[in-house]
Amino acid sequence: MAEQVLYKELMRQLGAVGVVRRDLARILPPEVPSGSVDVLVLLSHHGDMRMSRLAELLAVDMSVTSRHVSHVADRGWIERCADPEDKRSRILRLTPAGEEKLTELSQRTTDRLVERLADWSDDDVRQLTRLLSRLRASFDDCRAPKSAGPRTHSVIPEPANTTS
Amino acid sequence: MAEQVLYKELMRQLGAVGVVRRDLARILPPEVPSGSVDVLVLLSHHGDMRMSRLAELLAVDMSVTSRHVSHVADRGWIERCADPEDKRSRILRLTPAGEEKLTELSQRTTDRLVERLADWSDDDVRQLTRLLSRLRASFDDCRAPKSAGPRTHSVIPEPANTTS
DNA sequence: TATTGTTATACTCTATAACTATA
DNA sequence: TATAGTTATAGAGTATAACAATA
């Protein structure tokens, strides 16, 4: 457990990340709000999943997830398939058009990062990525203490979705 | 300049920070939205300032800043004083009530971090704080390349380790 | 004419609650 | 009865544009 003053400073810097978030959100095209990006990114990375699983990954209420999902589904970027094992459930799957859109968005945001982080080394980027991953994991652990398996705090590799 | 794949993973983890942001926002009392917290934190940390300066620090449009400021001013947590040097401008200052409220909020969020980051060492926290500070600075530098003075990117003394 | 700040408008994000369909 | 998901409603964050007051 770290000292109070350290947490206070961390809080301040977490607020400052809002600056980064807003900057990256501003370069998104009008038809792709950030909620849609989150959905596409998670489906691409983790593969097909149900609404409830997506809501868990997004850490928002399922009603919010439903809205985001409807937006991307309306544009043909994902499909909502029937789940043969549970007729209440719907399996979400990225469509080819969705993958294409995601590639385009990914390029756009990557370009922005290249521009902004011009003086960062590979190791700098890796280190920050690793710590952010661990940060998120620490919050996940507290939120959902159910599956007690060993956690890999996914840094770079994690070969998830084979369909992309 | 780092590799594309590193930026892509960083992007994904930056999105994951949304989980943290939302978790911390949920513990705020109803009369204190996160925009208000940002205003109080910045005024407390940087001291009195004008609207335009605050908007710059928040990295949002001044119209947005105006709304946030009105909210906290309506509750007596800050004052909007006249600027003797420019009658268009208004100097923002934290009131004693504002400091008190900020202390209360700070305690609340710190408690949350203590809970969430129970297994983080002081150095872990310092390292993440330092990288976030540098991240924000990298975005600031690109956004406002005007004042070319030397930058202090963090309050916490660092164990000189930024391989850039 | 340019700058500082406010207000009106519109859109997104989010949570709660009520609802439908299925388990 | 409980769960998966949708929709209605309400409140907050944000940007653009129009505006007032001052420089």
Coordinates of C-alpha atoms (C1' of nucleotides) in Angstrom, one line a residue:
Chain A
M1 CA 0.0 0.0 0.0
A2 CA 1.5 3.3 -1.1
E3 CA 1.4 6.6 0.6
Q4 CA -1.6 9.0 0.4
V5 CA 0.4 11.7 -1.4
L6 CA 1.3 9.3 -4.1
Y7 CA -2.3 8.4 -4.7
K8 CA -3.3 12.1 -4.8
E9 CA -0.8 12.8 -7.5
L10 CA -1.9 9.7 -9.4
M11 CA -5.5 10.9 -9.2
R12 CA -4.4 14.2 -10.7
Q13 CA -2.6 12.5 -13.6
L14 CA -5.5 10.2 -14.2
G15 CA -7.6 13.3 -14.7
A16 CA -5.0 14.5 -17.1
V17 CA -5.5 11.4 -19.2
G18 CA -8.8 13.0 -20.1
V19 CA -6.8 15.4 -22.2
V20 CA -5.4 12.5 -24.2
R21 CA -8.8 10.8 -24.4
R22 CA -10.5 14.0 -25.8
D23 CA -7.7 14.7 -28.2
L24 CA -8.0 11.2 -29.7
A25 CA -11.8 11.3 -29.7
R26 CA -11.7 14.6 -31.8
I27 CA -10.1 12.9 -34.8
L28 CA -12.9 10.3 -35.1
P29 CA -15.2 10.7 -38.1
P30 CA -18.7 11.9 -37.3
E31 CA -20.4 8.6 -37.9
V32 CA -18.1 6.8 -35.5
P33 CA -18.4 7.9 -31.9
S34 CA -16.0 6.6 -29.3
G35 CA -18.5 4.1 -28.0
S36 CA -18.6 2.5 -31.4
V37 CA -14.8 2.3 -31.5
D38 CA -14.7 0.5 -28.1
V39 CA -17.2 -2.1 -29.4
L40 CA -15.2 -2.8 -32.5
V41 CA -11.9 -2.9 -30.7
L42 CA -13.1 -5.4 -28.1
L43 CA -14.9 -7.7 -30.6
S44 CA -11.8 -7.7 -32.8
H45 CA -9.5 -8.4 -29.9
H46 CA -11.5 -11.0 -27.9
G47 CA -13.6 -12.4 -30.7
D48 CA -17.3 -13.1 -30.8
M49 CA -19.2 -12.7 -27.5
R50 CA -22.5 -12.0 -25.9
M51 CA -23.9 -8.6 -24.9
S52 CA -23.4 -9.3 -21.2
R53 CA -19.7 -10.2 -21.8
L54 CA -19.2 -7.0 -23.8
A55 CA -20.9 -5.0 -21.1
E56 CA -18.5 -6.5 -18.6
L57 CA -15.5 -5.7 -20.7
L58 CA -16.7 -2.1 -21.2
A59 CA -17.5 -1.8 -17.5
V60 CA -20.7 -0.1 -18.3
D61 CA -24.4 -0.9 -17.8
M62 CA -25.8 -3.3 -20.4
S63 CA -28.3 -0.6 -21.4
V64 CA -25.4 1.5 -22.5
T65 CA -23.8 -1.4 -24.3
S66 CA -27.1 -2.1 -26.1
R67 CA -27.0 1.5 -27.5
H68 CA -23.4 1.3 -28.6
V69 CA -24.0 -2.1 -30.2
S70 CA -27.2 -0.9 -32.0
H71 CA -25.2 2.0 -33.5
V72 CA -22.5 -0.2 -35.0
A73 CA -25.0 -2.9 -36.0
D74 CA -27.2 -0.3 -37.8
R75 CA -24.1 0.5 -39.9
G76 CA -23.4 -3.1 -40.7
W77 CA -20.1 -3.3 -38.8
I78 CA -21.3 -6.1 -36.6
E79 CA -23.9 -8.9 -36.7
R80 CA -26.2 -9.9 -33.9
C81 CA -26.7 -13.6 -34.3
A82 CA -29.0 -15.9 -32.4
D83 CA -27.4 -18.0 -29.8
P84 CA -28.5 -21.7 -30.3
E85 CA -27.9 -22.4 -26.6
D86 CA -30.0 -19.5 -25.2
K87 CA -32.7 -17.8 -27.2
R88 CA -32.5 -14.7 -25.0
S89 CA -28.9 -14.2 -25.8
R90 CA -27.3 -12.7 -28.9
I91 CA -23.9 -13.4 -30.2
L92 CA -22.0 -10.4 -31.5
R93 CA -19.7 -10.8 -34.5
L94 CA -17.6 -8.4 -36.4
T95 CA -18.4 -8.3 -40.1
P96 CA -15.9 -7.8 -42.9
A97 CA -17.1 -4.2 -43.2
G98 CA -16.5 -3.8 -39.5
E99 CA -13.0 -5.1 -39.8
E100 CA -12.4 -2.7 -42.6
K101 CA -13.7 0.2 -40.7
L102 CA -11.7 -0.7 -37.7
T103 CA -8.5 -0.9 -39.7
E104 CA -9.2 2.6 -41.0
L105 CA -9.9 3.9 -37.5
S106 CA -6.8 2.2 -36.1
Q107 CA -4.6 3.8 -38.8
R108 CA -6.0 7.2 -38.0
T109 CA -5.4 6.9 -34.3
T110 CA -2.1 5.3 -34.7
D111 CA -1.0 8.2 -36.9
R112 CA -2.1 10.6 -34.1
L113 CA 0.0 8.7 -31.6
V114 CA 3.0 8.7 -33.9
E115 CA 2.7 12.4 -34.1
R116 CA 2.1 13.0 -30.4
L117 CA 4.7 10.5 -29.1
A118 CA 7.4 11.3 -31.6
D119 CA 10.1 11.3 -28.9
W120 CA 9.0 8.2 -27.1
S121 CA 11.1 5.1 -27.4
D122 CA 9.7 1.6 -27.9
D123 CA 10.5 0.8 -24.3
D124 CA 8.7 3.9 -23.0
V125 CA 5.5 2.9 -24.9
R126 CA 5.8 -0.7 -23.7
Q127 CA 6.2 0.4 -20.1
L128 CA 3.2 2.7 -20.1
T129 CA 1.1 0.0 -21.9
R130 CA 2.1 -2.5 -19.3
L131 CA 1.2 -0.3 -16.4
L132 CA -2.1 0.7 -17.9
S133 CA -2.9 -2.9 -18.4
R134 CA -2.1 -3.7 -14.8
L135 CA -4.1 -0.7 -13.6
R136 CA -7.2 -1.8 -15.5
A137 CA -6.7 -5.3 -14.2
S138 CA -6.6 -4.1 -10.6
F139 CA -9.9 -2.4 -11.1
D140 CA -11.3 -5.5 -12.8
D141 CA -10.2 -7.7 -10.0
C142 CA -12.1 -5.7 -7.4
R143 CA -15.2 -5.4 -9.5
A144 CA -15.7 -9.0 -10.4
P145 CA -14.0 -11.4 -8.0
K146 CA -15.5 -14.5 -9.5
S147 CA -13.2 -16.4 -11.9
A148 CA -10.2 -17.1 -9.7
G149 CA -7.9 -18.3 -12.4
P150 CA -4.4 -17.0 -12.8
R151 CA -4.4 -13.7 -14.6
T152 CA -2.2 -12.7 -17.4
H153 CA -2.2 -9.0 -17.4
S154 CA -2.1 -9.0 -21.1
V155 CA 0.6 -6.8 -22.4
I156 CA 1.5 -7.2 -26.0
P157 CA 0.9 -10.7 -27.3
E158 CA -2.3 -12.3 -26.1
P159 CA -3.2 -13.9 -29.5
A160 CA -6.9 -13.6 -29.2
N161 CA -9.2 -13.5 -32.2
T162 CA -8.1 -15.8 -34.9
T163 CA -10.7 -14.5 -37.3
S164 CA -9.0 -11.3 -37.9
Chain B
M1 CA 9.3 6.5 -33.0
A2 CA 7.9 3.2 -31.9
E3 CA 6.4 0.4 -33.9
Q4 CA 2.9 0.4 -35.1
V5 CA 1.9 -2.7 -33.1
L6 CA 3.0 -1.0 -29.9
Y7 CA 0.8 2.0 -30.6
K8 CA -2.1 -0.2 -31.4
E9 CA -1.8 -1.9 -28.0
L10 CA -1.3 1.4 -26.3
M11 CA -4.5 2.6 -27.9
R12 CA -6.3 -0.4 -26.5
Q13 CA -5.1 0.1 -23.0
L14 CA -5.9 3.8 -23.2
G15 CA -9.4 2.8 -23.9
A16 CA -9.3 0.5 -20.9
V17 CA -8.5 3.5 -18.7
G18 CA -12.1 4.4 -19.4
V19 CA -12.9 1.5 -17.0
V20 CA -10.9 3.2 -14.3
R21 CA -12.3 6.6 -15.0
R22 CA -15.9 5.4 -14.8
D23 CA -15.2 3.5 -11.6
L24 CA -13.8 6.6 -9.9
A25 CA -16.6 8.8 -11.3
R26 CA -19.3 6.5 -9.8
I27 CA -18.2 7.2 -6.2
L28 CA -18.7 11.0 -6.6
P29 CA -21.6 12.4 -4.7
P30 CA -24.6 13.5 -6.9
E31 CA -23.9 17.2 -6.5
V32 CA -20.3 16.9 -7.7
P33 CA -20.0 15.8 -11.3
S34 CA -16.5 15.0 -12.6
G35 CA -16.3 18.3 -14.4
S36 CA -16.5 20.1 -11.1
V37 CA -13.8 17.9 -9.6
D38 CA -11.5 18.8 -12.5
V39 CA -12.1 22.5 -11.9
L40 CA -11.4 22.3 -8.2
V41 CA -8.3 20.1 -8.6
L42 CA -6.8 22.5 -11.1
L43 CA -7.5 25.6 -9.2
S44 CA -6.1 24.0 -6.1
H45 CA -3.0 22.8 -7.8
H46 CA -2.2 25.8 -10.0
G47 CA -3.8 28.6 -8.0
D48 CA -6.0 31.5 -9.2
M49 CA -6.4 31.7 -13.0
R50 CA -8.6 33.1 -15.7
M51 CA -11.2 31.1 -17.7
S52 CA -9.1 30.9 -20.7
R53 CA -6.2 29.4 -18.8
L54 CA -8.5 26.9 -17.1
A55 CA -9.9 25.9 -20.5
E56 CA -6.4 25.4 -21.7
L57 CA -5.5 23.1 -18.8
L58 CA -8.7 21.1 -19.2
A59 CA -8.1 20.9 -22.9
V60 CA -11.8 21.6 -23.7
D61 CA -13.6 24.5 -25.3
M62 CA -14.1 27.5 -23.2
S63 CA -17.9 27.1 -23.5
V64 CA -17.5 23.8 -21.7
T65 CA -15.3 25.4 -19.1
S66 CA -17.9 28.1 -18.6
R67 CA -20.5 25.5 -17.7
H68 CA -18.3 23.6 -15.3
V69 CA -17.2 26.8 -13.6
S70 CA -20.8 28.0 -13.3
H71 CA -21.7 24.8 -11.6
V72 CA -19.0 25.1 -8.9
A73 CA -19.5 28.8 -8.6
D74 CA -23.3 28.4 -8.0
R75 CA -22.4 26.1 -5.0
G76 CA -19.9 28.6 -3.5
W77 CA -16.8 26.5 -4.1
I78 CA -15.1 29.1 -6.2
E79 CA -15.4 32.9 -6.7
R80 CA -15.3 34.7 -10.1
C81 CA -13.5 38.0 -9.3
A82 CA -13.1 40.9 -11.6
D83 CA -9.7 41.3 -13.3
P84 CA -8.4 44.8 -12.7
E85 CA -6.2 44.6 -15.8
D86 CA -8.9 43.4 -18.2
K87 CA -12.5 44.0 -17.6
R88 CA -13.5 41.2 -20.0
S89 CA -11.7 38.6 -17.9
R90 CA -12.6 36.9 -14.7
I91 CA -10.2 35.6 -12.1
L92 CA -11.2 32.2 -10.6
R93 CA -10.4 31.5 -7.0
L94 CA -11.1 28.6 -4.7
T95 CA -13.1 29.5 -1.7
P96 CA -12.6 28.0 1.8
A97 CA -15.8 26.0 1.2
G98 CA -14.3 24.8 -2.1
E99 CA -11.1 23.7 -0.4
E100 CA -13.1 21.8 2.2
K101 CA -15.2 20.1 -0.5
L102 CA -12.0 19.2 -2.4
T103 CA -10.4 17.7 0.7
E104 CA -13.5 15.6 1.2
L105 CA -13.5 14.4 -2.4
S106 CA -9.8 13.8 -2.4
Q107 CA -10.2 11.5 0.6
R108 CA -13.0 9.6 -1.0
T109 CA -11.1 8.9 -4.3
T110 CA -7.9 8.2 -2.4
D111 CA -9.7 5.6 -0.4
R112 CA -10.9 4.0 -3.6
L113 CA -7.4 3.9 -5.0
V114 CA -6.1 2.4 -1.8
E115 CA -8.7 -0.3 -2.1
R116 CA -8.1 -1.0 -5.8
L117 CA -4.3 -0.8 -5.8
A118 CA -3.8 -2.7 -2.6
D119 CA -1.0 -4.7 -4.2
W120 CA 0.9 -1.9 -5.8
S121 CA 4.2 -0.7 -4.4
D122 CA 5.1 2.9 -4.0
D123 CA 7.4 2.6 -6.9
D124 CA 4.7 1.1 -9.1
V125 CA 2.5 4.1 -8.4
R126 CA 5.3 6.5 -8.9
Q127 CA 6.2 5.0 -12.2
L128 CA 2.7 5.1 -13.6
T129 CA 2.2 8.6 -12.4
R130 CA 5.4 9.7 -14.1
L131 CA 4.5 8.1 -17.4
L132 CA 1.0 9.5 -17.4
S133 CA 2.4 12.9 -16.7
R134 CA 4.7 12.6 -19.6
L135 CA 2.0 11.3 -21.8
R136 CA -0.2 14.3 -21.1
A137 CA 2.8 16.6 -21.6
S138 CA 3.4 15.1 -25.0
F139 CA -0.1 15.9 -26.0
D140 CA 0.1 19.4 -24.6
D141 CA 3.3 20.1 -26.4
C142 CA 1.7 19.3 -29.8
R143 CA -1.5 21.2 -29.0
A144 CA 0.1 24.5 -27.8
P145 CA 3.6 25.0 -29.1
K146 CA 3.8 28.6 -27.8
S147 CA 5.4 29.0 -24.4
A148 CA 8.8 27.4 -24.9
G149 CA 9.9 27.5 -21.3
P150 CA 11.3 24.4 -19.5
R151 CA 8.5 22.1 -18.4
T152 CA 8.2 20.3 -15.1
H153 CA 6.1 17.3 -15.9
S154 CA 5.4 16.1 -12.5
V155 CA 5.4 17.0 -8.8
I156 CA 6.9 13.7 -7.7
P157 CA 10.6 13.6 -7.6
E158 CA 11.7 10.9 -10.0
P159 CA 14.4 8.3 -10.0
A160 CA 15.7 9.5 -13.4
N161 CA 14.8 6.6 -15.6
T162 CA 13.1 8.0 -18.7
T163 CA 14.8 6.4 -21.5
S164 CA 14.0 8.8 -24.3
Chain C
dT1 C1' -11.3 44.3 -35.6
dA2 C1' -9.9 40.9 -32.2
dT3 C1' -10.4 38.7 -27.7
dT4 C1' -12.9 37.0 -23.3
dG5 C1' -16.5 34.9 -21.8
dT6 C1' -21.6 33.3 -21.9
dT7 C1' -25.6 31.1 -23.8
dA8 C1' -28.3 28.2 -27.2
dT9 C1' -28.4 24.0 -29.6
dA10 C1' -27.3 19.4 -30.7
dC11 C1' -25.1 15.1 -30.0
dT12 C1' -22.8 11.5 -27.2
dC13 C1' -22.1 8.8 -22.8
dT14 C1' -24.1 7.0 -18.8
dA15 C1' -27.3 5.0 -15.2
dT16 C1' -31.9 3.7 -13.5
dA17 C1' -36.2 1.8 -14.2
dA18 C1' -39.7 -0.4 -16.8
dC19 C1' -40.5 -3.8 -20.2
dT20 C1' -40.3 -8.3 -23.3
dA21 C1' -38.8 -12.8 -24.0
dT22 C1' -36.7 -16.8 -22.5
dA23 C1' -34.6 -20.0 -18.8
Chain D
dT1 C1' -38.7 -16.4 -10.2
dA2 C1' -34.4 -15.1 -12.4
dT3 C1' -31.7 -13.7 -16.4
dA4 C1' -30.6 -11.4 -21.3
dG5 C1' -31.5 -7.8 -23.6
dT6 C1' -34.1 -3.4 -25.2
dT7 C1' -36.2 1.0 -24.6
dA8 C1' -37.6 5.4 -22.2
dT9 C1' -36.0 8.9 -19.5
dA10 C1' -32.9 12.0 -17.3
dG11 C1' -28.5 14.2 -16.4
dA12 C1' -23.6 15.1 -17.6
dG13 C1' -19.7 16.1 -21.1
dT14 C1' -18.6 18.2 -25.3
dA15 C1' -18.3 21.2 -29.7
dT16 C1' -20.1 24.8 -32.8
dA17 C1' -22.2 29.0 -33.5
dA18 C1' -24.2 33.2 -32.1
dC19 C1' -23.8 36.8 -28.9
dA20 C1' -22.2 40.7 -25.5
dA21 C1' -18.7 43.4 -23.5
dT22 C1' -14.2 45.0 -23.7
dA23 C1' -9.4 45.6 -25.7

